[in-house]
Amino acid sequence: NAGVMQNPRHLVRRRGQEARLRCSPMKGHSHVYWYRQLPEEGLKFMVYLQKENIIDESGMPKERFSAEFPKEGPSILRIQQVVRGDSAAYFCASSPGGRSYEQYFGPGTRLTVT
Amino acid sequence: QKEVEQDPGPLSVPEGAIVSLNCTYSNSAFQYFMWYRQYSRKGPELLMYTYSSGNKEDGRFTAQVDKSSKYISLFIRDSQPSDSATYLCAMRRGSYIPTFGRGTSLIVHP
């Protein structure tokens, strides 16, 4: 499967715990985007990364949220001290970069905070 | 006013009908226009990708962009129950991050 991969698909955390969401982009893609989707709402941009660089994090809350895309391995979205309002579907998308910005999405991680 | 407006529906049509899905936008700088299909509890799937005004056809799908009216449409011919999904429009300017509509839920009943 050469598509965007995300894991875990479902994640349950208690309030105050940490959540780590992983995203492996499509083969040959060096750009990764993270989005959050709440019921009845559209996709909300969080952060845009290239390998080892955060390009745009304007949509990501300043506190508790962080993202990285290391030289080797998947991109990680980390949420510290989760609260019930963090419960949502988190999607990762990748694009090849260069002159192409078409984004291809993964299946998402559904985070439930209890 | 939101940058991208999209009626959430649901839009219910009989099988075989022509479906018209629409978005309006306020930012005249948008140049690239996309339509995504999202099945329940799945990730969005890129359906159509167009640049500037005009029409683009792919099988049963036609994407239409009218920049003068700031209005884009997705037409689905001979709709099938398997087309039942949420359709998201998205648009961006240059290399900027795309802005998504909230999606229209489509139900095609046999």
mmCIF file with all atom_site columns, N, CA and C in Angstrom, chain B residues 1-4 24-31 33 67 70 91-93 99:
data_model
loop_
_atom_site.group_PDB
_atom_site.id
_atom_site.type_symbol
_atom_site.label_atom_id
_atom_site.label_alt_id
_atom_site.label_comp_id
_atom_site.label_asym_id
_atom_site.label_entity_id
_atom_site.label_seq_id
_atom_site.pdbx_PDB_ins_code
_atom_site.Cartn_x
_atom_site.Cartn_y
_atom_site.Cartn_z
_atom_site.occupancy
_atom_site.B_iso_or_equiv
_atom_site.pdbx_formal_charge
_atom_site.auth_seq_id
_atom_site.auth_comp_id
_atom_site.auth_asym_id
_atom_site.auth_atom_id
_atom_site.pdbx_PDB_model_num
ATOM 1  N N  . GLN B 1 1  ? -18.041 36.567 7.754   1.00 0.00 ? 1  GLN B N  1
ATOM 2  C CA . GLN B 1 1  ? -18.251 35.674 6.622   1.00 0.00 ? 1  GLN B CA 1
ATOM 3  C C  . GLN B 1 1  ? -17.058 34.726 6.488   1.00 0.00 ? 1  GLN B C  1
ATOM 4  N N  . LYS B 1 2  ? -17.352 33.420 6.358   1.00 0.00 ? 2  LYS B N  1
ATOM 5  C CA . LYS B 1 2  ? -16.276 32.461 6.178   1.00 0.00 ? 2  LYS B CA 1
ATOM 6  C C  . LYS B 1 2  ? -15.679 32.629 4.798   1.00 0.00 ? 2  LYS B C  1
ATOM 7  N N  . GLU B 1 3  ? -14.404 32.266 4.678   1.00 0.00 ? 3  GLU B N  1
ATOM 8  C CA . GLU B 1 3  ? -13.746 32.351 3.370   1.00 0.00 ? 3  GLU B CA 1
ATOM 9  C C  . GLU B 1 3  ? -14.384 31.418 2.356   1.00 0.00 ? 3  GLU B C  1
ATOM 10 N N  . VAL B 1 4  ? -14.792 30.232 2.807   1.00 0.00 ? 4  VAL B N  1
ATOM 11 C CA . VAL B 1 4  ? -15.408 29.238 1.924   1.00 0.00 ? 4  VAL B CA 1
ATOM 12 C C  . VAL B 1 4  ? -16.722 28.793 2.553   1.00 0.00 ? 4  VAL B C  1
ATOM 13 N N  . THR B 1 24 ? -19.163 28.581 -2.450  1.00 0.00 ? 24 THR B N  1
ATOM 14 C CA . THR B 1 24 ? -18.847 29.969 -2.765  1.00 0.00 ? 24 THR B CA 1
ATOM 15 C C  . THR B 1 24 ? -17.663 30.393 -1.902  1.00 0.00 ? 24 THR B C  1
ATOM 16 N N  . TYR B 1 25 ? -16.968 31.405 -2.359  1.00 0.00 ? 25 TYR B N  1
ATOM 17 C CA . TYR B 1 25 ? -15.814 31.860 -1.598  1.00 0.00 ? 25 TYR B CA 1
ATOM 18 C C  . TYR B 1 25 ? -15.686 33.363 -1.698  1.00 0.00 ? 25 TYR B C  1
ATOM 19 N N  . SER B 1 26 ? -14.908 33.917 -0.808  1.00 0.00 ? 26 SER B N  1
ATOM 20 C CA . SER B 1 26 ? -14.801 35.379 -0.756  1.00 0.00 ? 26 SER B CA 1
ATOM 21 C C  . SER B 1 26 ? -13.425 35.893 -1.176  1.00 0.00 ? 26 SER B C  1
ATOM 22 N N  . ASN B 1 27 ? -12.414 35.035 -1.160  1.00 0.00 ? 27 ASN B N  1
ATOM 23 C CA . ASN B 1 27 ? -11.049 35.471 -1.450  1.00 0.00 ? 27 ASN B CA 1
ATOM 24 C C  . ASN B 1 27 ? -10.754 35.342 -2.942  1.00 0.00 ? 27 ASN B C  1
ATOM 25 N N  . SER B 1 28 ? -10.679 36.461 -3.627  1.00 0.00 ? 28 SER B N  1
ATOM 26 C CA . SER B 1 28 ? -10.472 36.438 -5.076  1.00 0.00 ? 28 SER B CA 1
ATOM 27 C C  . SER B 1 28 ? -9.068  35.967 -5.452  1.00 0.00 ? 28 SER B C  1
ATOM 28 N N  . ALA B 1 29 ? -8.191  35.809 -4.475  1.00 0.00 ? 29 ALA B N  1
ATOM 29 C CA . ALA B 1 29 ? -6.822  35.355 -4.761  1.00 0.00 ? 29 ALA B CA 1
ATOM 30 C C  . ALA B 1 29 ? -6.733  33.841 -4.933  1.00 0.00 ? 29 ALA B C  1
ATOM 31 N N  . PHE B 1 30 ? -7.783  33.115 -4.578  1.00 0.00 ? 30 PHE B N  1
ATOM 32 C CA . PHE B 1 30 ? -7.739  31.658 -4.757  1.00 0.00 ? 30 PHE B CA 1
ATOM 33 C C  . PHE B 1 30 ? -7.545  31.314 -6.235  1.00 0.00 ? 30 PHE B C  1
ATOM 34 N N  . GLN B 1 31 ? -6.626  30.383 -6.475  1.00 0.00 ? 31 GLN B N  1
ATOM 35 C CA . GLN B 1 31 ? -6.306  30.005 -7.856  1.00 0.00 ? 31 GLN B CA 1
ATOM 36 C C  . GLN B 1 31 ? -6.547  28.522 -8.121  1.00 0.00 ? 31 GLN B C  1
ATOM 37 N N  . PHE B 1 33 ? -8.463  24.893 -7.122  1.00 0.00 ? 33 PHE B N  1
ATOM 38 C CA . PHE B 1 33 ? -9.742  24.457 -6.572  1.00 0.00 ? 33 PHE B CA 1
ATOM 39 C C  . PHE B 1 33 ? -9.801  22.930 -6.594  1.00 0.00 ? 33 PHE B C  1
ATOM 40 N N  . LYS B 1 67 ? -14.688 32.090 -11.587 1.00 0.00 ? 67 LYS B N  1
ATOM 41 C CA . LYS B 1 67 ? -13.973 33.009 -10.706 1.00 0.00 ? 67 LYS B CA 1
ATOM 42 C C  . LYS B 1 67 ? -14.674 34.369 -10.630 1.00 0.00 ? 67 LYS B C  1
ATOM 43 N N  . LYS B 1 70 ? -17.096 33.825 -8.048  1.00 0.00 ? 70 LYS B N  1
ATOM 44 C CA . LYS B 1 70 ? -16.510 33.170 -6.861  1.00 0.00 ? 70 LYS B CA 1
ATOM 45 C C  . LYS B 1 70 ? -17.365 31.975 -6.477  1.00 0.00 ? 70 LYS B C  1
ATOM 46 N N  . MET B 1 91 ? -9.773  25.160 -1.575  1.00 0.00 ? 91 MET B N  1
ATOM 47 C CA . MET B 1 91 ? -9.160  26.086 -2.513  1.00 0.00 ? 91 MET B CA 1
ATOM 48 C C  . MET B 1 91 ? -7.966  26.760 -1.869  1.00 0.00 ? 91 MET B C  1
ATOM 49 N N  . ARG B 1 92 ? -7.034  27.175 -2.703  1.00 0.00 ? 92 ARG B N  1
ATOM 50 C CA . ARG B 1 92 ? -5.847  27.825 -2.169  1.00 0.00 ? 92 ARG B CA 1
ATOM 51 C C  . ARG B 1 92 ? -5.278  28.813 -3.179  1.00 0.00 ? 92 ARG B C  1
ATOM 52 N N  . ARG B 1 93 ? -4.434  29.669 -2.671  1.00 0.00 ? 93 ARG B N  1
ATOM 53 C CA . ARG B 1 93 ? -3.719  30.582 -3.555  1.00 0.00 ? 93 ARG B CA 1
ATOM 54 C C  . ARG B 1 93 ? -2.250  30.219 -3.527  1.00 0.00 ? 93 ARG B C  1
ATOM 55 N N  . THR B 1 99 ? -7.866  26.061 2.018   1.00 0.00 ? 99 THR B N  1
ATOM 56 C CA . THR B 1 99 ? -8.982  26.296 2.927   1.00 0.00 ? 99 THR B CA 1
ATOM 57 C C  . THR B 1 99 ? -10.118 25.391 2.499   1.00 0.00 ? 99 THR B C  1
#
